[in-house]
Every structure is written in structure tokens, then in C-alpha cells.
Amino acid sequence: MNKKYLMVSFEDPKIKKISEILGNNTCKKILDFLAEKESTKTDISKELKIPLNTVEYNVNKLDESGLIEKSKNYFWSTKGKKISVYKVSNKSIVISPKNSNKMKNILALLGISGLTAILIKLFSTNPPEIIYETKDFMGNTSDFTPELLTRASLAAPSTVELITTQPWFWFLIGAVGIGIIFLILNWKKL
């Protein structure tokens, strides 16, 4: 499947070819002509009144750069040669200042997060015991009473158990959530 865009960065050698093509009047005339209808090199030469060798040179440059492409249609010459028909490729040119691989960085971050979640799961099979104690205003410590623990457990019954028994799950949820927030905030920059 063909991409619908042509992405180049300032460091890409392809940008020099594209800038030469867009600065060339003959290439621009050929692009304008092909935007209206598909055509062969000979027809382009006749219609635009440009020498055939100039058309061949410029069409080859346009084809190499990806701005035009060979159509599925073709003709057979009287000598039995296949004659290609060219058309403008339906692509947008995207020029980025740097060749950034942000998506690769995001995928690496998610992979590391997943690996960390697995390691947390492996090493947290025995969750730590929680010691309940209070300090009064004098600094003396005393254990929670069973009655106080019962009331506290009614307030948040299962959330505390989930967090203490499955920290890997919550770590993974947080990492994926941060990744999604990052993607939303930087969507246009990617």
C-alpha cells in the first residue's frame, strides 16, 4: 500500500532533489499538465511543445522523487513496445526540521513500562505487611483498635487491597495513561 505522504527532513538528501524539481519551470509545467490528465512522455512533449529528451529527463526526475508515478494504464507502440502513462501521485509533501523518531521513543517507553510492570509483579508476590499505628499529640504511639480498623476498611474496602496486592497493574495503567496524555498533547508535533 502506498503512503499518502512524502516525509522528508532537512538532513534528507531527497529534499535537495525535490527543491530542484520545484524550482525547475519545466518540471512545474509537467506537473500542472499531469494534474489535469494522465499522459505519456510523447503526449507531454507535443502538448507543452518541449523537446522529448527534456521531457524524458524531467519525467524521470519527477518519478524518482515520488511526485508522479506510472499509471496502471499503458499503451503499445507500433513497434510492440510498452509505453507508460504517467499521473500525479496523490501525496502530500511533509518537511520536518529533524528526522525525529518520536514514535519509536514512545514505543520504547511503553515497552520499558511493560517490562517494569512485569518485574514489579514478579518481585511483589509477597506484599509488605502494613503496620497500623497512630501518634497522639504527646508523641506516644498506639496501635489501631479493631473498631477503628473496621470503620476504615468500610471507607475504602477494595481499592487498598488492589493497590497493595497488584502494584504492577497500577504501574502499567499509569504508564499507559501518561503515554496517552503525551500523545494527545503532542499529536500535531508527531
Coordinates of C-alpha atoms in Angstrom, one line a residue, residues 1-179:
M1 CA 0.0 0.0 0.0
N2 CA 1.4 3.4 -1.0
K3 CA 1.8 6.1 1.6
K4 CA -0.3 9.2 1.1
Y5 CA 2.5 11.5 2.1
L6 CA 6.2 12.1 1.3
M7 CA 8.0 12.9 4.5
V8 CA 11.5 14.4 4.3
S9 CA 13.7 16.2 6.8
F10 CA 16.3 18.9 6.2
E11 CA 19.0 16.3 6.5
D12 CA 17.5 14.0 3.9
P13 CA 19.3 14.1 0.5
K14 CA 15.9 13.7 -1.1
I15 CA 14.9 17.3 -0.1
K16 CA 17.6 18.6 -2.5
K17 CA 16.0 16.8 -5.4
I18 CA 12.6 17.9 -4.5
S19 CA 13.7 21.6 -4.2
E20 CA 15.4 21.4 -7.6
I21 CA 12.3 19.9 -9.1
L22 CA 10.0 22.5 -7.6
G23 CA 12.4 25.2 -8.8
N24 CA 12.5 23.9 -12.3
N25 CA 9.9 25.6 -14.6
T26 CA 9.8 22.5 -17.0
C27 CA 9.0 20.2 -14.0
K28 CA 6.3 22.6 -12.8
K29 CA 4.7 22.7 -16.3
I30 CA 4.8 18.9 -16.5
L31 CA 3.2 18.6 -13.0
D32 CA 0.5 21.1 -14.0
F33 CA -0.2 19.2 -17.2
L34 CA -0.3 15.8 -15.5
A35 CA -2.6 17.2 -12.8
E36 CA -5.3 17.7 -15.5
K37 CA -4.9 14.3 -17.2
E38 CA -2.7 11.2 -17.4
S39 CA -0.4 11.2 -20.3
T40 CA 2.7 9.6 -22.0
K41 CA 6.0 11.3 -22.4
T42 CA 5.4 11.8 -26.1
D43 CA 2.0 13.5 -25.5
I44 CA 3.5 15.8 -22.8
S45 CA 6.2 16.8 -25.3
K46 CA 3.7 17.6 -28.1
E47 CA 1.2 19.4 -25.8
L48 CA 3.8 21.5 -24.0
K49 CA 6.0 22.0 -27.1
I50 CA 9.1 20.8 -25.2
P51 CA 11.8 18.6 -26.7
L52 CA 11.2 14.9 -26.0
N53 CA 14.6 14.3 -24.4
T54 CA 13.9 17.2 -22.0
V55 CA 10.5 15.7 -21.1
E56 CA 12.1 12.3 -20.5
Y57 CA 14.8 13.8 -18.2
N58 CA 12.3 15.8 -16.2
V59 CA 9.7 13.0 -16.0
N60 CA 12.4 10.6 -14.8
K61 CA 13.3 13.1 -12.1
L62 CA 9.7 13.6 -11.1
D63 CA 9.2 9.8 -11.0
E64 CA 12.3 9.2 -8.8
S65 CA 11.2 11.9 -6.3
G66 CA 7.8 10.3 -6.0
L67 CA 5.8 13.4 -7.2
I68 CA 4.5 11.5 -10.2
E69 CA 4.0 7.8 -10.8
K70 CA 3.3 5.4 -13.6
S71 CA -0.4 4.7 -14.1
K72 CA -1.8 1.2 -14.4
N73 CA -2.8 2.2 -17.9
Y74 CA -0.3 1.8 -20.7
F75 CA -0.2 1.7 -24.5
W76 CA 1.6 -0.5 -27.0
S77 CA 3.6 1.2 -29.7
T78 CA 3.5 0.2 -33.4
K79 CA 6.9 -1.5 -32.7
G80 CA 5.4 -3.5 -29.9
K81 CA 6.9 -1.5 -27.0
K82 CA 5.0 -0.9 -23.8
I83 CA 4.5 2.9 -23.4
S84 CA 4.0 4.1 -19.8
V85 CA 1.3 6.6 -18.9
Y86 CA 2.2 9.0 -16.0
K87 CA 0.0 10.7 -13.5
V88 CA 0.5 12.9 -10.5
S89 CA 0.8 10.9 -7.3
N90 CA -1.7 11.9 -4.7
K91 CA 0.8 12.6 -2.0
S92 CA 1.4 15.5 0.4
I93 CA 4.9 16.6 1.0
V94 CA 5.8 16.9 4.7
I95 CA 9.0 18.6 5.5
S96 CA 10.2 18.3 9.1
P97 CA 13.1 20.2 10.7
K98 CA 14.7 17.0 12.0
N99 CA 14.4 13.3 11.3
S100 CA 12.8 12.6 14.6
N101 CA 11.7 9.1 15.7
K102 CA 9.3 10.2 18.4
M103 CA 7.0 7.2 17.7
K104 CA 9.9 4.8 18.2
N105 CA 10.7 6.6 21.5
I106 CA 7.1 6.3 22.7
L107 CA 7.0 2.6 21.8
A108 CA 10.3 2.1 23.6
L109 CA 8.9 3.9 26.6
L110 CA 5.8 1.7 26.6
G111 CA 8.0 -1.5 26.3
I112 CA 10.1 -0.4 29.2
S113 CA 7.0 0.3 31.2
G114 CA 5.6 -3.1 30.4
L115 CA 8.8 -4.8 31.4
T116 CA 9.0 -2.8 34.6
A117 CA 5.4 -3.8 35.4
I118 CA 6.3 -7.5 34.9
L119 CA 9.3 -7.1 37.1
I120 CA 7.2 -5.5 39.8
K121 CA 4.7 -8.3 39.6
L122 CA 7.5 -10.9 39.9
F123 CA 9.1 -9.3 42.9
S124 CA 5.9 -8.3 44.7
T125 CA 4.4 -11.8 45.1
N126 CA 4.7 -11.3 48.9
P127 CA 3.3 -7.8 49.5
P128 CA 4.8 -6.0 52.5
E129 CA 2.8 -6.0 55.7
I130 CA 1.3 -2.7 56.7
I131 CA 1.8 -1.7 60.3
Y132 CA -1.0 0.4 61.6
E133 CA -0.2 2.8 64.4
T134 CA -1.0 6.3 65.5
K135 CA 0.8 9.1 67.4
D136 CA -1.0 11.2 69.8
F137 CA -0.2 14.8 70.4
M138 CA 2.5 13.8 73.0
G139 CA 4.3 11.6 70.5
N140 CA 3.3 8.3 72.0
T141 CA 2.4 5.6 69.6
S142 CA -0.5 3.2 69.9
D143 CA -1.9 0.5 67.7
F144 CA -5.2 1.0 65.9
T145 CA -8.1 -0.5 67.6
P146 CA -10.0 -3.2 65.8
E147 CA -13.1 -1.0 65.8
L148 CA -11.2 1.8 64.1
L149 CA -9.8 -0.6 61.6
T150 CA -13.3 -1.9 60.8
R151 CA -14.5 1.7 60.1
A152 CA -11.5 2.5 58.0
S153 CA -12.0 -0.7 56.0
L154 CA -15.6 0.2 55.2
A155 CA -14.5 3.5 53.8
A156 CA -12.2 2.1 51.1
P157 CA -12.7 -1.7 51.1
S158 CA -11.2 -3.0 47.9
T159 CA -9.1 -0.1 46.5
V160 CA -6.4 -0.5 49.1
E161 CA -6.3 -4.3 48.6
L162 CA -5.9 -3.9 44.8
I163 CA -3.1 -1.3 45.1
T164 CA -1.2 -3.3 47.7
T165 CA -1.7 -6.7 46.0
Q166 CA -1.3 -5.7 42.4
P167 CA 1.1 -2.7 42.1
W168 CA 2.3 -3.9 38.7
F169 CA -1.2 -3.4 37.3
W170 CA -1.5 0.1 38.6
F171 CA 2.0 0.9 37.4
L172 CA 1.1 -0.3 33.9
I173 CA -2.1 1.7 33.9
G174 CA -0.3 4.8 35.0
A175 CA 2.4 4.4 32.3
V176 CA -0.1 3.8 29.6
G177 CA -2.1 6.8 30.8
I178 CA 0.9 9.0 30.7
G179 CA 1.7 7.8 27.3

